[in-house]
């Protein structure tokens, strides 16, 4: 699977890397008034659509890149910022077993859970529910996301040396460090236990003492 996936990603990304290399040089070295911004946007939309088609890890990569003005020209940042919007959620019948594995039977642990998610992201999705009459939210990882993430991280590590041959030298020196930073970020976002602990600390910090 890894080899097939690597080829699939390379076929999608290499043409985009070539286009980005040209656009980045133009953006850095030429007067912005002389640039064909529509062509920049067209190339950026291809990147956006390719990341969406490649799935959650690349959607997350696009979101991460959307704030990296040191890497991408402004039209790319603007297009990739659209990935901050919601992503269609997985069906609830695929999510229900994940909730019940961690928390137990839904009909025993909850008054109810609304099967329509209130938000969907590249790695997880959020649902409304209630326990003992109190409104709560449940954040759940996408079904099988751990396997998908680890597979695509392996692919990214494989294609990075090849991709570096086609980017300008200024990016080559920092690319490995940036990939490590991205991998660390995506693992942190998948650690819901750590996120839960942080939310508890925030709640405790802002809790108003009672007299």
PDB file of C-alpha atoms in Angstrom:
ATOM      1  CA  UNK A   1       0.000   0.000   0.000  1.00  0.00           C
ATOM      2  CA  UNK A   2       2.830   2.396   0.874  1.00  0.00           C
ATOM      3  CA  UNK A   3       4.408   2.151  -2.606  1.00  0.00           C
ATOM      4  CA  UNK A   4       1.075   2.659  -4.361  1.00  0.00           C
ATOM      5  CA  UNK A   5       0.265   5.609  -2.132  1.00  0.00           C
ATOM      6  CA  UNK A   6       3.718   7.121  -2.691  1.00  0.00           C
ATOM      7  CA  UNK A   7       3.249   6.981  -6.458  1.00  0.00           C
ATOM      8  CA  UNK A   8      -0.248   8.466  -6.153  1.00  0.00           C
ATOM      9  CA  UNK A   9       1.040  11.378  -4.066  1.00  0.00           C
ATOM     10  CA  UNK A  10       4.026  11.992  -6.355  1.00  0.00           C
ATOM     11  CA  UNK A  11       1.812  12.108  -9.457  1.00  0.00           C
ATOM     12  CA  UNK A  12      -0.386  14.698  -7.728  1.00  0.00           C
ATOM     13  CA  UNK A  13       2.292  16.823  -6.108  1.00  0.00           C
ATOM     14  CA  UNK A  14       5.291  16.966  -8.467  1.00  0.00           C
ATOM     15  CA  UNK A  15       3.582  19.163 -11.107  1.00  0.00           C
ATOM     16  CA  UNK A  16       2.446  21.454  -8.306  1.00  0.00           C
ATOM     17  CA  UNK A  17       5.978  21.665  -6.901  1.00  0.00           C
ATOM     18  CA  UNK A  18       7.312  22.709 -10.329  1.00  0.00           C
ATOM     19  CA  UNK A  19       4.636  25.406 -10.624  1.00  0.00           C
ATOM     20  CA  UNK A  20       5.262  26.631  -7.089  1.00  0.00           C
ATOM     21  CA  UNK A  21       8.989  26.869  -7.721  1.00  0.00           C
ATOM     22  CA  UNK A  22       8.383  29.174 -10.700  1.00  0.00           C
ATOM     23  CA  UNK A  23       5.749  31.214  -8.893  1.00  0.00           C
ATOM     24  CA  UNK A  24       7.879  31.649  -5.802  1.00  0.00           C
ATOM     25  CA  UNK A  25      10.821  32.947  -7.848  1.00  0.00           C
ATOM     26  CA  UNK A  26       8.559  35.418  -9.653  1.00  0.00           C
ATOM     27  CA  UNK A  27       6.983  36.534  -6.372  1.00  0.00           C
ATOM     28  CA  UNK A  28      10.335  37.158  -4.708  1.00  0.00           C
ATOM     29  CA  UNK A  29      12.249  38.748  -7.576  1.00  0.00           C
ATOM     30  CA  UNK A  30       9.726  40.684  -9.661  1.00  0.00           C
ATOM     31  CA  UNK A  31       7.665  43.800  -9.180  1.00  0.00           C
ATOM     32  CA  UNK A  32       4.267  42.627  -7.886  1.00  0.00           C
ATOM     33  CA  UNK A  33       2.512  45.031 -10.260  1.00  0.00           C
ATOM     34  CA  UNK A  34       3.821  42.998 -13.200  1.00  0.00           C
ATOM     35  CA  UNK A  35       2.729  39.612 -11.878  1.00  0.00           C
ATOM     36  CA  UNK A  36      -0.117  37.616 -13.392  1.00  0.00           C
ATOM     37  CA  UNK A  37      -2.032  37.167 -10.144  1.00  0.00           C
ATOM     38  CA  UNK A  38      -4.810  35.190 -11.817  1.00  0.00           C
ATOM     39  CA  UNK A  39      -2.270  32.576 -12.919  1.00  0.00           C
ATOM     40  CA  UNK A  40      -0.957  32.444  -9.360  1.00  0.00           C
ATOM     41  CA  UNK A  41      -4.490  31.868  -8.080  1.00  0.00           C
ATOM     42  CA  UNK A  42      -5.102  29.198 -10.709  1.00  0.00           C
ATOM     43  CA  UNK A  43      -1.981  27.302  -9.616  1.00  0.00           C
ATOM     44  CA  UNK A  44      -2.916  27.775  -5.964  1.00  0.00           C
ATOM     45  CA  UNK A  45      -6.402  26.340  -6.573  1.00  0.00           C
ATOM     46  CA  UNK A  46      -4.780  23.251  -8.085  1.00  0.00           C
ATOM     47  CA  UNK A  47      -2.812  22.837  -4.851  1.00  0.00           C
ATOM     48  CA  UNK A  48      -5.993  23.307  -2.813  1.00  0.00           C
ATOM     49  CA  UNK A  49      -7.954  20.728  -4.798  1.00  0.00           C
ATOM     50  CA  UNK A  50      -5.070  18.247  -4.787  1.00  0.00           C
ATOM     51  CA  UNK A  51      -4.722  18.445  -1.008  1.00  0.00           C
ATOM     52  CA  UNK A  52      -8.461  17.869  -0.611  1.00  0.00           C
ATOM     53  CA  UNK A  53      -8.353  14.854  -2.933  1.00  0.00           C
ATOM     54  CA  UNK A  54      -5.370  13.340  -1.095  1.00  0.00           C
ATOM     55  CA  UNK A  55      -7.214  13.299   2.203  1.00  0.00           C
ATOM     56  CA  UNK A  56      -6.936  14.341   5.874  1.00  0.00           C
ATOM     57  CA  UNK A  57      -3.149  14.555   6.284  1.00  0.00           C
ATOM     58  CA  UNK A  58      -2.768  16.744   3.208  1.00  0.00           C
ATOM     59  CA  UNK A  59      -5.736  18.886   4.212  1.00  0.00           C
ATOM     60  CA  UNK A  60      -3.957  19.402   7.523  1.00  0.00           C
ATOM     61  CA  UNK A  61      -0.714  20.123   5.656  1.00  0.00           C
ATOM     62  CA  UNK A  62      -2.519  22.733   3.581  1.00  0.00           C
ATOM     63  CA  UNK A  63      -3.963  24.333   6.711  1.00  0.00           C
ATOM     64  CA  UNK A  64      -0.487  24.444   8.236  1.00  0.00           C
ATOM     65  CA  UNK A  65       1.037  25.922   5.078  1.00  0.00           C
ATOM     66  CA  UNK A  66      -1.679  28.581   4.860  1.00  0.00           C
ATOM     67  CA  UNK A  67       0.114  30.565   7.564  1.00  0.00           C
ATOM     68  CA  UNK A  68       3.628  30.139   6.134  1.00  0.00           C
ATOM     69  CA  UNK A  69       4.333  33.340   4.230  1.00  0.00           C
ATOM     70  CA  UNK A  70       8.013  32.365   4.307  1.00  0.00           C
ATOM     71  CA  UNK A  71       7.214  29.459   1.965  1.00  0.00           C
ATOM     72  CA  UNK A  72       4.249  30.437  -0.199  1.00  0.00           C
ATOM     73  CA  UNK A  73       3.273  33.523  -2.224  1.00  0.00           C
ATOM     74  CA  UNK A  74       0.232  35.413  -0.965  1.00  0.00           C
ATOM     75  CA  UNK A  75      -2.254  33.972  -3.529  1.00  0.00           C
ATOM     76  CA  UNK A  76      -1.371  30.466  -2.298  1.00  0.00           C
ATOM     77  CA  UNK A  77      -1.927  31.506   1.320  1.00  0.00           C
ATOM     78  CA  UNK A  78      -5.326  32.931   0.422  1.00  0.00           C
ATOM     79  CA  UNK A  79      -6.456  29.782  -1.381  1.00  0.00           C
ATOM     80  CA  UNK A  80      -5.159  27.360   1.248  1.00  0.00           C
ATOM     81  CA  UNK A  81      -6.812  29.378   4.010  1.00  0.00           C
ATOM     82  CA  UNK A  82     -10.104  28.013   2.648  1.00  0.00           C
ATOM     83  CA  UNK A  83      -9.076  24.649   4.108  1.00  0.00           C
ATOM     84  CA  UNK A  84      -9.755  26.141   7.539  1.00  0.00           C
ATOM     85  CA  UNK A  85     -13.448  25.714   6.747  1.00  0.00           C
ATOM     86  CA  UNK A  86     -15.352  22.600   7.796  1.00  0.00           C
ATOM     87  CA  UNK A  87     -14.705  19.247   6.141  1.00  0.00           C
ATOM     88  CA  UNK A  88     -17.630  16.810   5.564  1.00  0.00           C
ATOM     89  CA  UNK A  89     -17.986  14.486   8.550  1.00  0.00           C
ATOM     90  CA  UNK A  90     -17.876  10.698   8.451  1.00  0.00           C
ATOM     91  CA  UNK A  91     -21.321   9.052   8.936  1.00  0.00           C
ATOM     92  CA  UNK A  92     -22.350   8.633  12.568  1.00  0.00           C
ATOM     93  CA  UNK A  93     -22.677   4.850  12.233  1.00  0.00           C
ATOM     94  CA  UNK A  94     -18.896   4.780  11.649  1.00  0.00           C
ATOM     95  CA  UNK A  95     -18.249   7.064  14.616  1.00  0.00           C
ATOM     96  CA  UNK A  96     -20.554   5.398  17.136  1.00  0.00           C
ATOM     97  CA  UNK A  97     -18.278   2.340  17.704  1.00  0.00           C
ATOM     98  CA  UNK A  98     -15.346   4.681  18.452  1.00  0.00           C
ATOM     99  CA  UNK A  99     -17.357   6.528  21.130  1.00  0.00           C
ATOM    100  CA  UNK A 100     -18.605   3.292  22.659  1.00  0.00           C
ATOM    101  CA  UNK A 101     -15.131   1.735  22.690  1.00  0.00           C
ATOM    102  CA  UNK A 102     -13.795   4.598  24.806  1.00  0.00           C
ATOM    103  CA  UNK A 103     -16.837   5.514  26.897  1.00  0.00           C
ATOM    104  CA  UNK A 104     -19.210   2.557  26.851  1.00  0.00           C
ATOM    105  CA  UNK A 105     -22.703   2.072  25.367  1.00  0.00           C
ATOM    106  CA  UNK A 106     -24.190   5.385  24.279  1.00  0.00           C
ATOM    107  CA  UNK A 107     -27.677   4.556  25.570  1.00  0.00           C
ATOM    108  CA  UNK A 108     -26.195   3.901  29.044  1.00  0.00           C
ATOM    109  CA  UNK A 109     -23.657   6.730  29.286  1.00  0.00           C
ATOM    110  CA  UNK A 110     -25.586   9.559  27.624  1.00  0.00           C
ATOM    111  CA  UNK A 111     -29.107  10.940  27.688  1.00  0.00           C
ATOM    112  CA  UNK A 112     -28.667  11.462  23.958  1.00  0.00           C
ATOM    113  CA  UNK A 113     -26.190  12.341  21.219  1.00  0.00           C
ATOM    114  CA  UNK A 114     -27.208  14.254  18.127  1.00  0.00           C
ATOM    115  CA  UNK A 115     -25.978  12.115  15.180  1.00  0.00           C
ATOM    116  CA  UNK A 116     -25.454  15.253  13.058  1.00  0.00           C
ATOM    117  CA  UNK A 117     -22.024  16.710  13.811  1.00  0.00           C
ATOM    118  CA  UNK A 118     -21.767  20.418  14.614  1.00  0.00           C
ATOM    119  CA  UNK A 119     -18.338  20.607  12.971  1.00  0.00           C
ATOM    120  CA  UNK A 120     -15.992  18.440  10.960  1.00  0.00           C
ATOM    121  CA  UNK A 121     -12.266  18.802  10.531  1.00  0.00           C
ATOM    122  CA  UNK A 122      -9.530  16.870   8.791  1.00  0.00           C
ATOM    123  CA  UNK A 123      -8.755  14.727  11.846  1.00  0.00           C
ATOM    124  CA  UNK A 124     -11.940  14.700  13.902  1.00  0.00           C
ATOM    125  CA  UNK A 125     -15.503  15.860  14.329  1.00  0.00           C
ATOM    126  CA  UNK A 126     -17.689  17.227  17.121  1.00  0.00           C
ATOM    127  CA  UNK A 127     -21.185  16.261  18.310  1.00  0.00           C
ATOM    128  CA  UNK A 128     -23.727  17.675  20.755  1.00  0.00           C
ATOM    129  CA  UNK A 129     -25.030  15.509  23.543  1.00  0.00           C
ATOM    130  CA  UNK A 130     -26.248  15.526  27.133  1.00  0.00           C
ATOM    131  CA  UNK A 131     -25.495  13.697  30.366  1.00  0.00           C
ATOM    132  CA  UNK A 132     -27.861  13.985  33.354  1.00  0.00           C
ATOM    133  CA  UNK A 133     -29.527  16.949  31.691  1.00  0.00           C
ATOM    134  CA  UNK A 134     -26.256  18.826  31.178  1.00  0.00           C
ATOM    135  CA  UNK A 135     -25.320  19.823  27.626  1.00  0.00           C
ATOM    136  CA  UNK A 136     -21.947  18.534  26.477  1.00  0.00           C
ATOM    137  CA  UNK A 137     -19.880  18.207  23.307  1.00  0.00           C
ATOM    138  CA  UNK A 138     -18.106  15.036  22.187  1.00  0.00           C
ATOM    139  CA  UNK A 139     -14.998  15.302  20.031  1.00  0.00           C
ATOM    140  CA  UNK A 140     -14.188  12.133  18.093  1.00  0.00           C
ATOM    141  CA  UNK A 141     -11.328  11.176  15.793  1.00  0.00           C
ATOM    142  CA  UNK A 142     -12.256  10.227  12.265  1.00  0.00           C
ATOM    143  CA  UNK A 143     -12.623   6.449  11.791  1.00  0.00           C
ATOM    144  CA  UNK A 144      -9.234   4.833  11.091  1.00  0.00           C
ATOM    145  CA  UNK A 145      -7.452   8.190  11.160  1.00  0.00           C
ATOM    146  CA  UNK A 146      -4.404   6.915  13.087  1.00  0.00           C
ATOM    147  CA  UNK A 147      -3.568   4.409  10.359  1.00  0.00           C
ATOM    148  CA  UNK A 148      -4.174   6.979   7.615  1.00  0.00           C
ATOM    149  CA  UNK A 149      -1.931   9.528   9.341  1.00  0.00           C
ATOM    150  CA  UNK A 150       0.958   7.139   9.938  1.00  0.00           C
ATOM    151  CA  UNK A 151       0.786   5.835   6.350  1.00  0.00           C
ATOM    152  CA  UNK A 152       0.854   9.322   4.838  1.00  0.00           C
ATOM    153  CA  UNK A 153       3.611  10.520   7.161  1.00  0.00           C
ATOM    154  CA  UNK A 154       5.752   7.635   5.869  1.00  0.00           C
ATOM    155  CA  UNK A 155       4.928   8.736   2.317  1.00  0.00           C
ATOM    156  CA  UNK A 156       5.874  12.356   3.059  1.00  0.00           C
ATOM    157  CA  UNK A 157       9.217  11.232   4.469  1.00  0.00           C
ATOM    158  CA  UNK A 158       9.845   9.186   1.310  1.00  0.00           C
ATOM    159  CA  UNK A 159       8.998  11.890  -1.200  1.00  0.00           C
ATOM    160  CA  UNK A 160      10.716  14.777   0.630  1.00  0.00           C
ATOM    161  CA  UNK A 161      14.250  13.973  -0.675  1.00  0.00           C
ATOM    162  CA  UNK A 162      12.912  13.816  -4.238  1.00  0.00           C
ATOM    163  CA  UNK A 163      10.817  16.962  -3.881  1.00  0.00           C
ATOM    164  CA  UNK A 164      13.793  18.897  -2.531  1.00  0.00           C
ATOM    165  CA  UNK A 165      15.557  18.506  -5.873  1.00  0.00           C
ATOM    166  CA  UNK A 166      12.922  20.704  -7.477  1.00  0.00           C
ATOM    167  CA  UNK A 167      12.558  23.506  -4.931  1.00  0.00           C
ATOM    168  CA  UNK A 168      14.748  26.556  -4.655  1.00  0.00           C
ATOM    169  CA  UNK A 169      17.828  26.209  -2.417  1.00  0.00           C
ATOM    170  CA  UNK A 170      16.471  28.600   0.215  1.00  0.00           C
ATOM    171  CA  UNK A 171      13.832  26.018   1.153  1.00  0.00           C
ATOM    172  CA  UNK A 172      16.053  22.934   1.057  1.00  0.00           C
ATOM    173  CA  UNK A 173      17.900  23.745   4.252  1.00  0.00           C
ATOM    174  CA  UNK A 174      14.750  24.146   6.314  1.00  0.00           C
ATOM    175  CA  UNK A 175      12.451  21.553   4.665  1.00  0.00           C
ATOM    176  CA  UNK A 176      13.337  18.635   6.958  1.00  0.00           C
ATOM    177  CA  UNK A 177      12.882  20.750  10.055  1.00  0.00           C
ATOM    178  CA  UNK A 178       9.533  22.006   8.742  1.00  0.00           C
ATOM    179  CA  UNK A 179       8.367  18.439   8.078  1.00  0.00           C
ATOM    180  CA  UNK A 180       9.347  17.431  11.627  1.00  0.00           C
ATOM    181  CA  UNK A 181       7.429  20.411  12.964  1.00  0.00           C
ATOM    182  CA  UNK A 182       4.358  19.485  10.915  1.00  0.00           C
ATOM    183  CA  UNK A 183       4.493  15.846  12.092  1.00  0.00           C
ATOM    184  CA  UNK A 184       4.771  17.000  15.710  1.00  0.00           C
ATOM    185  CA  UNK A 185       1.814  19.339  15.216  1.00  0.00           C
ATOM    186  CA  UNK A 186      -0.426  16.666  13.715  1.00  0.00           C
ATOM    187  CA  UNK A 187       0.391  14.205  16.515  1.00  0.00           C
ATOM    188  CA  UNK A 188      -0.384  16.848  19.125  1.00  0.00           C
ATOM    189  CA  UNK A 189      -3.745  17.546  17.505  1.00  0.00           C
ATOM    190  CA  UNK A 190      -4.597  13.843  17.609  1.00  0.00           C
ATOM    191  CA  UNK A 191      -3.837  13.602  21.326  1.00  0.00           C
ATOM    192  CA  UNK A 192      -7.301  14.281  22.714  1.00  0.00           C
ATOM    193  CA  UNK A 193      -6.209  13.203  26.207  1.00  0.00           C
ATOM    194  CA  UNK A 194      -3.721  16.054  26.327  1.00  0.00           C
ATOM    195  CA  UNK A 195      -6.338  18.429  24.913  1.00  0.00           C
ATOM    196  CA  UNK A 196      -8.808  17.336  27.606  1.00  0.00           C
ATOM    197  CA  UNK A 197      -6.261  17.989  30.354  1.00  0.00           C
ATOM    198  CA  UNK A 198      -5.550  21.449  28.975  1.00  0.00           C
ATOM    199  CA  UNK A 199      -9.269  22.282  28.912  1.00  0.00           C
ATOM    200  CA  UNK A 200      -9.585  21.174  32.546  1.00  0.00           C
ATOM    201  CA  UNK A 201      -6.687  23.456  33.496  1.00  0.00           C
ATOM    202  CA  UNK A 202      -8.318  26.373  31.660  1.00  0.00           C
ATOM    203  CA  UNK A 203     -11.628  25.709  33.405  1.00  0.00           C
ATOM    204  CA  UNK A 204      -9.911  25.577  36.790  1.00  0.00           C
ATOM    205  CA  UNK A 205      -8.006  28.794  36.087  1.00  0.00           C
ATOM    206  CA  UNK A 206     -11.143  30.716  35.093  1.00  0.00           C
ATOM    207  CA  UNK A 207     -13.460  29.197  37.680  1.00  0.00           C
ATOM    208  CA  UNK A 208     -14.961  31.919  39.908  1.00  0.00           C
ATOM    209  CA  UNK A 209     -14.571  31.085  43.605  1.00  0.00           C
ATOM    210  CA  UNK A 210     -17.823  30.799  45.535  1.00  0.00           C
ATOM    211  CA  UNK A 211     -18.206  32.557  48.881  1.00  0.00           C
TER     212      UNK A 211
END
